[in-house]
GROMACS .gro file of C-alpha atoms in nm:
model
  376
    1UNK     CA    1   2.441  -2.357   2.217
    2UNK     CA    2   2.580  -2.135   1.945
    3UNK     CA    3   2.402  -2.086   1.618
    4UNK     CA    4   2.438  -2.042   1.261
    5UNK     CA    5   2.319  -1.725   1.159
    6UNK     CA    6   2.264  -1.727   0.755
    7UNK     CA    7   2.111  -1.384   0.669
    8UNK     CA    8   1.768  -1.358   0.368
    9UNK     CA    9   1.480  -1.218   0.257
   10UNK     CA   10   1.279  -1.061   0.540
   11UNK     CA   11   0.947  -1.133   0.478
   12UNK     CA   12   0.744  -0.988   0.793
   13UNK     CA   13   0.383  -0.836   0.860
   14UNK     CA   14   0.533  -0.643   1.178
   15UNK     CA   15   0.877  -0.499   1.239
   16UNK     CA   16   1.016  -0.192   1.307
   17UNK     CA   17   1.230   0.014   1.013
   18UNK     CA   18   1.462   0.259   1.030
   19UNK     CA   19   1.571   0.432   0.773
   20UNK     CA   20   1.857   0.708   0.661
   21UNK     CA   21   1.756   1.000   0.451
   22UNK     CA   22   2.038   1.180   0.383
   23UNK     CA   23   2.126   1.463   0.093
   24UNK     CA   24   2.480   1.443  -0.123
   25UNK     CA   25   2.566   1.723   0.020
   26UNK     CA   26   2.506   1.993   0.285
   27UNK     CA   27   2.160   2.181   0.258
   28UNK     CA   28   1.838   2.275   0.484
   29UNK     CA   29   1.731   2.036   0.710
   30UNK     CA   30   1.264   2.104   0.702
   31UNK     CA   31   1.145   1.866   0.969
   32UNK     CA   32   1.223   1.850   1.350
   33UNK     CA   33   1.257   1.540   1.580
   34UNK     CA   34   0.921   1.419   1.700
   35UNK     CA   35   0.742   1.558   1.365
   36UNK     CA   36   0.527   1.321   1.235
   37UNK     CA   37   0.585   1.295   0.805
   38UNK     CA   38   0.412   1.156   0.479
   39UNK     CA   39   0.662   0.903   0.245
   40UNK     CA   40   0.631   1.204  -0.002
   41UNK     CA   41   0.691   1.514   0.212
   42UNK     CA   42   1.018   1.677   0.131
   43UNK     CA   43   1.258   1.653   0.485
   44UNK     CA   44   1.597   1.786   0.332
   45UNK     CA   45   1.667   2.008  -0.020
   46UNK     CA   46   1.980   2.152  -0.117
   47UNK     CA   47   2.115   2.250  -0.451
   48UNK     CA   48   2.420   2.136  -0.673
   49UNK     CA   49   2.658   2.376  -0.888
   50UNK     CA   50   2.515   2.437  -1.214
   51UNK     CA   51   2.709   2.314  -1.511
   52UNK     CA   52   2.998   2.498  -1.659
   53UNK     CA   53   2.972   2.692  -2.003
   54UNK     CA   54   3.315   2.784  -2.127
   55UNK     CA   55   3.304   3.043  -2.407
   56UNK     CA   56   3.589   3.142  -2.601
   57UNK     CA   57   3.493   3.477  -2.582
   58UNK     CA   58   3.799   3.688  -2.722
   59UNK     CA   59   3.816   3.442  -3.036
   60UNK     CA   60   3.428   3.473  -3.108
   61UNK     CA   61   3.520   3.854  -3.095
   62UNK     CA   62   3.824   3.852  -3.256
   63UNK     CA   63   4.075   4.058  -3.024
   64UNK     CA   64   4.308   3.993  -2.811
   65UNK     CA   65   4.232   3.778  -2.499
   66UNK     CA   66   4.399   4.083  -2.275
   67UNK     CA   67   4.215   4.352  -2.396
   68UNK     CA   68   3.895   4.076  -2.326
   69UNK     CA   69   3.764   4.334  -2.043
   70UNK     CA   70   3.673   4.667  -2.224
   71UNK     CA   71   3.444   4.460  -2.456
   72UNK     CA   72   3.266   4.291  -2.198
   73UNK     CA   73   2.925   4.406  -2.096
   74UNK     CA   74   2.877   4.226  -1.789
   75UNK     CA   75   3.112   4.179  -1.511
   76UNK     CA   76   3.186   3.829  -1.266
   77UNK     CA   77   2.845   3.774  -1.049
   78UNK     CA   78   2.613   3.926  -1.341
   79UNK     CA   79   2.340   3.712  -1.409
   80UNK     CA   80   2.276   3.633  -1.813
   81UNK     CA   81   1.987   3.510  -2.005
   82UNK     CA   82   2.031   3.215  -2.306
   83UNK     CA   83   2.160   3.475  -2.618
   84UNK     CA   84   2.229   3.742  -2.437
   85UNK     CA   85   2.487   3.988  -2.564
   86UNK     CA   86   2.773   3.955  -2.314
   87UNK     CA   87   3.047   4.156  -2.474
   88UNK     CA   88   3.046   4.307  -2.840
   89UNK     CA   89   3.369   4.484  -3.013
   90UNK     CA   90   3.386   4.726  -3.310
   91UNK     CA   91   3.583   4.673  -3.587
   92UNK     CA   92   3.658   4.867  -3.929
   93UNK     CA   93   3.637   5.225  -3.770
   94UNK     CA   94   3.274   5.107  -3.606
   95UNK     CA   95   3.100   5.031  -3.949
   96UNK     CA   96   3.104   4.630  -3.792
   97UNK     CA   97   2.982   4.502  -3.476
   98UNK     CA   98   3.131   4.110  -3.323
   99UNK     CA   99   2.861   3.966  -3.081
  100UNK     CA  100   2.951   3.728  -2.783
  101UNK     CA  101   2.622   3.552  -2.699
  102UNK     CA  102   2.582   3.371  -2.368
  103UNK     CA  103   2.466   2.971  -2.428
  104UNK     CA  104   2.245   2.966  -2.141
  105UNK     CA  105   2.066   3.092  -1.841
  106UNK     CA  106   2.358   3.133  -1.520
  107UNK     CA  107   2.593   3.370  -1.373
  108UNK     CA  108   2.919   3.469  -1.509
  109UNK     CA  109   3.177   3.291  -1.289
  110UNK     CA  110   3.483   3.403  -1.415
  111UNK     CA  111   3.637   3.642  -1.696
  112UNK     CA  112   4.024   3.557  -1.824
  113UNK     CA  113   4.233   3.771  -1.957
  114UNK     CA  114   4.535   3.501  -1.986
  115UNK     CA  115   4.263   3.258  -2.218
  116UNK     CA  116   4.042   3.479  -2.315
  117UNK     CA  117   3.719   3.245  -2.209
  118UNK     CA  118   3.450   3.357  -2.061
  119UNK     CA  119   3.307   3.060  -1.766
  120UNK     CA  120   2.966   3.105  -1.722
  121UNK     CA  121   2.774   2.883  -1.416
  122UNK     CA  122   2.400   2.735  -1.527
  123UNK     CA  123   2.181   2.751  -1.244
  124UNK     CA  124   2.196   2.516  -0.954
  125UNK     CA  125   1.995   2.198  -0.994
  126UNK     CA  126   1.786   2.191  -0.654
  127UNK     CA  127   1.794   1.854  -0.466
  128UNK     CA  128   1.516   1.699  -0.211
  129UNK     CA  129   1.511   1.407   0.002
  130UNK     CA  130   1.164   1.278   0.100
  131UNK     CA  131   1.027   1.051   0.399
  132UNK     CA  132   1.026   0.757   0.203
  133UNK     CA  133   0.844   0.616   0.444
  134UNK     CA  134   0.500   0.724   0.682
  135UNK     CA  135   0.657   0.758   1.007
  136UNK     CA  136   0.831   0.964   1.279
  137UNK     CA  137   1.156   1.183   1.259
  138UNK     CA  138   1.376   0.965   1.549
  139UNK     CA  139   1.732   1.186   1.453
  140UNK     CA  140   1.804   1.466   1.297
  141UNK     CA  141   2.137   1.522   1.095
  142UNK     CA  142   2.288   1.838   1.082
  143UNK     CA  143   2.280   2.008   0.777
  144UNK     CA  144   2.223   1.635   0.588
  145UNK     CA  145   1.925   1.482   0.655
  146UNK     CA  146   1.715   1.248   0.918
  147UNK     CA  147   1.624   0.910   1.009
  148UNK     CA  148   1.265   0.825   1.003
  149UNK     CA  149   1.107   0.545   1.151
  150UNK     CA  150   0.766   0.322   1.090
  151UNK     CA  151   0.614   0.051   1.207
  152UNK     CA  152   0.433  -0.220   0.997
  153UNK     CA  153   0.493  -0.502   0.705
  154UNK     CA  154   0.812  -0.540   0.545
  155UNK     CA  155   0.916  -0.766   0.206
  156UNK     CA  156   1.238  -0.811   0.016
  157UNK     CA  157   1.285  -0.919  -0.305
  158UNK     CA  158   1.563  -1.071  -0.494
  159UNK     CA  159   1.622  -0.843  -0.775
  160UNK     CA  160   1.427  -0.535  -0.879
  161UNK     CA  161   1.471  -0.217  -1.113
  162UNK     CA  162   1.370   0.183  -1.065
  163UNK     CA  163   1.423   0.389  -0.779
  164UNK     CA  164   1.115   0.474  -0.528
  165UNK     CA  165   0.775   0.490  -0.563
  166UNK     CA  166   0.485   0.536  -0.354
  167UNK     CA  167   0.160   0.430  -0.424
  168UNK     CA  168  -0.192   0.186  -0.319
  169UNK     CA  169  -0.161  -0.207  -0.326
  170UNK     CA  170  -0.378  -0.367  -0.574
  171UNK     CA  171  -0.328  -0.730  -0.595
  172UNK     CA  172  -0.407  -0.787  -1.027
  173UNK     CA  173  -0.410  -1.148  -1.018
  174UNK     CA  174  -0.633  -1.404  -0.771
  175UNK     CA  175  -0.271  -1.664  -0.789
  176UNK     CA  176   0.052  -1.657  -0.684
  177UNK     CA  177   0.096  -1.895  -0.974
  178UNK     CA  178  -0.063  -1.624  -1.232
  179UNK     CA  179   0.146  -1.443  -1.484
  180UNK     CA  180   0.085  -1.055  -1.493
  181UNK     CA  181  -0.047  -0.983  -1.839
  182UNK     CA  182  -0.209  -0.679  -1.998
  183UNK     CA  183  -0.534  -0.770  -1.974
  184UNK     CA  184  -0.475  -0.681  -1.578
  185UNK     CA  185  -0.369  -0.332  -1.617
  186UNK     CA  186  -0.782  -0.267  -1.735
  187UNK     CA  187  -0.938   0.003  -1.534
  188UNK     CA  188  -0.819   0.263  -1.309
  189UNK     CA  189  -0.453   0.152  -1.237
  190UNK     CA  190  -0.280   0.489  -1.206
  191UNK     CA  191  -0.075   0.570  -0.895
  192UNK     CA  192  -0.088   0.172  -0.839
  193UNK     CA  193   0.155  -0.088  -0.664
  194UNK     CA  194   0.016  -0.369  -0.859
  195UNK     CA  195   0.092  -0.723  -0.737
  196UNK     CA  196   0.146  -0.978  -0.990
  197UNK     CA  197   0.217  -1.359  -0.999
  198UNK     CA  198   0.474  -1.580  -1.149
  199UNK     CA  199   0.608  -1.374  -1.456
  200UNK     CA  200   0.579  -1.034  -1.653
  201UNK     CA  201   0.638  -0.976  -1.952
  202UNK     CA  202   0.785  -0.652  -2.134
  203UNK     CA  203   0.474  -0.573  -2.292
  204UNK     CA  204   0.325  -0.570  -1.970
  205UNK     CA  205   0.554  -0.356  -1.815
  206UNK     CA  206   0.558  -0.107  -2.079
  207UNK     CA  207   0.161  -0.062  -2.073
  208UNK     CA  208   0.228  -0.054  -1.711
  209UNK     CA  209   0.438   0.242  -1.714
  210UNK     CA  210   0.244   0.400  -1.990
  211UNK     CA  211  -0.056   0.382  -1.757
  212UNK     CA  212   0.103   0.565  -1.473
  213UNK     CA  213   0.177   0.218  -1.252
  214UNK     CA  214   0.394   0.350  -0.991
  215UNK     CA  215   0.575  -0.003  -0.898
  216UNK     CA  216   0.532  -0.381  -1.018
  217UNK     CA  217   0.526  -0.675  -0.783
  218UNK     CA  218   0.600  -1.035  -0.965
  219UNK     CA  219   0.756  -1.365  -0.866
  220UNK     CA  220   0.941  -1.402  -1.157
  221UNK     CA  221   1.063  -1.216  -1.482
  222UNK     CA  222   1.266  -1.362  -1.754
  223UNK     CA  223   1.609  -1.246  -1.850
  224UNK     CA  224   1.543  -1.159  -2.227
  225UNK     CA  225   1.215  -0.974  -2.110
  226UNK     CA  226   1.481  -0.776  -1.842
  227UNK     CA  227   1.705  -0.674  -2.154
  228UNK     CA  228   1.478  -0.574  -2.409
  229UNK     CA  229   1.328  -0.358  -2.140
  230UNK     CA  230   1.606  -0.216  -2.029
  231UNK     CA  231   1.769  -0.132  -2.385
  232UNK     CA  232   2.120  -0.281  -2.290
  233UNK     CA  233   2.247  -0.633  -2.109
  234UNK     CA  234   2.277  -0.515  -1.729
  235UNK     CA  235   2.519  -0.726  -1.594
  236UNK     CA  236   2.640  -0.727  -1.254
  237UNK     CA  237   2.557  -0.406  -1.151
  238UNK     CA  238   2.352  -0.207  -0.870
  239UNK     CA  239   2.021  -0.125  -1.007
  240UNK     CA  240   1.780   0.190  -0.874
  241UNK     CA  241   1.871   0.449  -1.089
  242UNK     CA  242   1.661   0.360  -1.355
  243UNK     CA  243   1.432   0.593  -1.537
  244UNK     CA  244   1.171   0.364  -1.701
  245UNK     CA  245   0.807   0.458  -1.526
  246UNK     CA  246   0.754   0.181  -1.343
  247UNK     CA  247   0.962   0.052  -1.015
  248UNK     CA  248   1.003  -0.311  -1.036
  249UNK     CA  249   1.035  -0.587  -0.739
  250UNK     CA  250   1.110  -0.966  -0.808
  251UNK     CA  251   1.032  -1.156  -0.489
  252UNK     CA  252   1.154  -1.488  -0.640
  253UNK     CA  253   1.394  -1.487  -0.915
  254UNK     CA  254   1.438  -1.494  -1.305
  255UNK     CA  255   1.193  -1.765  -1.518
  256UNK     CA  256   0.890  -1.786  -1.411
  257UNK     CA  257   0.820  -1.891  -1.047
  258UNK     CA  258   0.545  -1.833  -0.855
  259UNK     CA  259   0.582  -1.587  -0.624
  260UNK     CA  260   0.602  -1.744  -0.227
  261UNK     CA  261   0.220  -1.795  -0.058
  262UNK     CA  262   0.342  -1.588   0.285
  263UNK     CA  263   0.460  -1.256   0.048
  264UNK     CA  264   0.128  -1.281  -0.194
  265UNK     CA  265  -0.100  -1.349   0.119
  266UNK     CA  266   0.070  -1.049   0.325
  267UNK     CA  267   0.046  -0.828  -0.021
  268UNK     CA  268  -0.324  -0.922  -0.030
  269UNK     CA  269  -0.388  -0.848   0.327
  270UNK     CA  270  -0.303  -0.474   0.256
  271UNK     CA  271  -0.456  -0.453  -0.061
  272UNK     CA  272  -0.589  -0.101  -0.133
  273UNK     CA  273  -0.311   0.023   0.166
  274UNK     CA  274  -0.058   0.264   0.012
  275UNK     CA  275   0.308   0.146   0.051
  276UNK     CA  276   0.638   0.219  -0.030
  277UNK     CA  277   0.874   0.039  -0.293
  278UNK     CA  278   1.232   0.084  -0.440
  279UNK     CA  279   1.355  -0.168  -0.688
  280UNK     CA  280   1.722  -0.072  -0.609
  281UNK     CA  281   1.988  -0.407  -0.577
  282UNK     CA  282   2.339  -0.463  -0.538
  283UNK     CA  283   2.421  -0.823  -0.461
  284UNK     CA  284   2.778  -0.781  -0.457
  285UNK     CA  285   2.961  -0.604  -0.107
  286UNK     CA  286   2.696  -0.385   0.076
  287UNK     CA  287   2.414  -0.605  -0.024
  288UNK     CA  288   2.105  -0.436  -0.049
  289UNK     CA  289   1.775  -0.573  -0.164
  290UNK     CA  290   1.465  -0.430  -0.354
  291UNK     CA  291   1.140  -0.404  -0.073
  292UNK     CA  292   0.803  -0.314  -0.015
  293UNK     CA  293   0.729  -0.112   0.300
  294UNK     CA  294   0.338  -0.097   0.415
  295UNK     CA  295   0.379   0.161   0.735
  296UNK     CA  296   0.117   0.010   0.973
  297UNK     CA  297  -0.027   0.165   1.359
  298UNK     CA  298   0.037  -0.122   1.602
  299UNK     CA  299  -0.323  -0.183   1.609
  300UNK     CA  300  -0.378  -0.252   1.207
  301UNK     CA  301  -0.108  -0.495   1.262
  302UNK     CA  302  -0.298  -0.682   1.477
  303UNK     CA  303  -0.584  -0.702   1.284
  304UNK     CA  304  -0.386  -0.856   1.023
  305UNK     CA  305  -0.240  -1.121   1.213
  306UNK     CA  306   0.126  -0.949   1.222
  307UNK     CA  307   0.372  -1.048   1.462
  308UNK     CA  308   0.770  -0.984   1.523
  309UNK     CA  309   0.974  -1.233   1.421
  310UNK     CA  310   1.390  -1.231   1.569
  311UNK     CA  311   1.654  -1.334   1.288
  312UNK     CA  312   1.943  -1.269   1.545
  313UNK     CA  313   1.849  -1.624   1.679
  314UNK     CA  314   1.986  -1.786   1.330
  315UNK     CA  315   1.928  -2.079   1.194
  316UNK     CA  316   1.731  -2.315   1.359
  317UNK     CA  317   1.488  -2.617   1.274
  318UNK     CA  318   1.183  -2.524   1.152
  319UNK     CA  319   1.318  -2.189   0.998
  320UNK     CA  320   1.178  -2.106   0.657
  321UNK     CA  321   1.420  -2.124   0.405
  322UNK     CA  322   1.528  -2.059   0.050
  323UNK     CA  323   1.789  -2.192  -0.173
  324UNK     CA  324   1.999  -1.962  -0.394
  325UNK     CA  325   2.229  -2.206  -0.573
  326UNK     CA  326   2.166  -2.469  -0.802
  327UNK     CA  327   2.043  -2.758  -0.827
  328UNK     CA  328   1.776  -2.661  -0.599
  329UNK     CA  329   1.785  -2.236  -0.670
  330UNK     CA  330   1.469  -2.103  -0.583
  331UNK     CA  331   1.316  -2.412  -0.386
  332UNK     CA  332   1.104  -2.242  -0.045
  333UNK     CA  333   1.106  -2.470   0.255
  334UNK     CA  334   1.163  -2.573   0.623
  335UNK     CA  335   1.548  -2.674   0.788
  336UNK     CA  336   1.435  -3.052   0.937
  337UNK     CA  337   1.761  -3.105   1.086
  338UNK     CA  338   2.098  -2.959   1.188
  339UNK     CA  339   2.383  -3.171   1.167
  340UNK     CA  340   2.672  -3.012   1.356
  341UNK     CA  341   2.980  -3.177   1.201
  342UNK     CA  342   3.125  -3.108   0.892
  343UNK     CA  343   3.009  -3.333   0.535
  344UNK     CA  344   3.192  -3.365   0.229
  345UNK     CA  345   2.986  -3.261  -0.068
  346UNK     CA  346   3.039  -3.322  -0.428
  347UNK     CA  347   3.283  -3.059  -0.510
  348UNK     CA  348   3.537  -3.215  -0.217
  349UNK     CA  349   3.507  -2.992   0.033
  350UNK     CA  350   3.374  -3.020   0.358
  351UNK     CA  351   3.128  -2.766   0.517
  352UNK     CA  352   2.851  -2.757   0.728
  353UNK     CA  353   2.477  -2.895   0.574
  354UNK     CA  354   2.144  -2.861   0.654
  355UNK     CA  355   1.846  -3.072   0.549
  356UNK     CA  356   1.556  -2.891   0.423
  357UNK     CA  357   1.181  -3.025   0.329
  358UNK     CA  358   1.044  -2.829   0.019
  359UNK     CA  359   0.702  -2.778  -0.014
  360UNK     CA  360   0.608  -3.055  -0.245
  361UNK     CA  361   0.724  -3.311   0.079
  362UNK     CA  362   1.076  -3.377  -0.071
  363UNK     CA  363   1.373  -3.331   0.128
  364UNK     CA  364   1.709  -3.278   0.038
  365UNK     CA  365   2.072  -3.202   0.175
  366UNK     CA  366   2.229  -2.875   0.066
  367UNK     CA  367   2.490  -2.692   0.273
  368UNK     CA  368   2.413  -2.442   0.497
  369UNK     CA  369   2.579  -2.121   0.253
  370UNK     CA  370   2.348  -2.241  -0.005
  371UNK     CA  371   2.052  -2.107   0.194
  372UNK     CA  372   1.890  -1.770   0.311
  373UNK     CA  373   1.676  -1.726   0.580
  374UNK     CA  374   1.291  -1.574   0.512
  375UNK     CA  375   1.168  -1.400   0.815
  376UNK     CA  376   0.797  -1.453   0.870
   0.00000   0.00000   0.00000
């Protein structure tokens, strides 16, 4: 029997992840296949072109652009210090000097005669790629990068903010149903993945990142709070290249909703474990989703109750389940049947449904690309 396969939020305490680290563009591969690494150790650096400095060198002087080369004191592949003399002419049988001072620290690239600039390079702005995750190098990529791979608990979110961070679980509240506030950022919170409940605020996560929180963990976070943070409306757009202090990861979605039982139970069965978070999301084409990744030896799994759960089977009854459209967005709960022909729903079209019993014992009928799968 064929099945419907409706892809969601992995929510797992043991799987297997793989993932790409690869630099924008070709540079020195550091680790070899086999080599065990840390999230933070540097695998792959390279560096980009400096910026460009144009200087209008034979104006600033006041001659003639092809005479530019008998005033210059430095030739093409000299390197020059911020105000530096680079080229001076004489003027009024010698009794005046004209200065050409370089704008910054680089190399001069290029002199013209035909313009009369001067194109000086700013040094190359180095670029690393780290582990991301605790693991093992499985490939390497020439020149580009590797793939490492871990073993352990995995978590999605719906939405999130910042890039990566690394850092030690510490669940903040004792409730999935508890909203974040400052009074939980007392103590010793630097270098922290702090796990929240059903809402933050902005206050909140501007303490946070004033107090050196690496990442934030919440069910829910309000719109307006999102904006003010961010300084500008976001709109659809991919997220992770924010520079704010503080990663952000919203398991659930915006208002405030308490975050699932299975994700805060998992969280709180690593608490004090370091992990690995990136608030990066783009919901459009190329979905990717904001996650928490707590690299785990087989045997730690174990002692947390973590098994492997299969997606690839699809939907089934029994799966866990959430809705993402209204009127039931955001409702967590089990598929209870399967009907195989197609329903008419309210809009007039016909499509395949599900029926799904929330948590609070009520059931309703929603159709099947209303849904996501949670692996558990």
């Amino acid at each position: 029997m064929a099945h419907a396969y409706t892809p969601g939020l992995r929510v797992t305490p043991w799987t297997r992840i793989r993932k790409e680290r690869r630099l924008p563009l070709a540079g020195e591969v550091l680790v070899s296949k086999g080599d065990r690494v840390d999230a933070e150790q540097i695998v792959a650096r390279t560096e980009l072109p400096g910026n460009v400095q144009p200087i209008k060198a034979a104006s600033i002087l006041g001659q003639h652009q092809s005479d530019l080369l008998e005033y210059m004191l430095k030739k093409e592949g000299d390197a020059v210090e911020k105000g530096e003399i680079i080229a001076t002419a004489k003027s009024f049988f010698g009794l005046f000097k004209s200065h050409c001072h370089s704008p910054c620290d680089g190399t001069i690239e290029s002199i013209s005669t035909v313009t009369g600039q001067v194109i000086i390079r700013e040094p190359p702005i180095p670029v690393q790629v780290d582990a991301y995750v605790d693991g093992e190098v499985t490939e390497l990529i020439p020149d580009e990068g590797v793939v490492v791979e871990t073993q352990g608990a995995f978590i999605q979110g719906i939405f999130g903010i910042g890039g990566e961070a690394f850092g030690k679980i510490r669940m903040a509240v004792e409730a999935p149903d508890q909203e974040l506030t400052e009074a939980h950022l007392e103590g010793d919170v630097e270098d922290t993945v702090l796990v929240g409940g059903s809402l933050v605020r902005e206050a909140t996560l501007r303490k946070a990142a004033e107090q050196g929180v690496r990442a934030i963990v919440v069910g829910g976070l309000d719109a307006a709070d999102l904006q003010s943070f961010l300084g500008y409306d976001l709109g659809v757009a991919i997220t992770g290249s924010e520079h704010l202090g503080v990663t952000l990861v919203v398991t659930e979605g915006f208002g405030e909703m308490a975050m699932a039982e299975r994700t805060f139970e998992l969280l709180g069965q690593h608490d004090g474990r370091k992990c690995s978070a990136n608030g990066a999301t783009q919901i459009r084409a190329g979905v990717m989703r904001p996650e928490i990744v707590i690299s785990l030896e087989e045997q730690q799994a174990e002692e947390a109750g973590g098994k492997r759960y299969d997606m690839a089977s699809g939907l089934q009854v029994g799966s866990p389940v959430r809705v993402i459209r209204a009127p039931y967005f955001g409702g967590l709960g089990e598929v209870t049947e399967l009907p195989p022909e197609l329903t008419q729903v309210e809009s007039g079209a016909k499509v395949r449904i599900l029926k799904v019993r929330f948590r609070d014992g009520t059931e309703a009928v929603v159709p099947r690309a209303n849904v996501e799968m949670i692996e558990r």
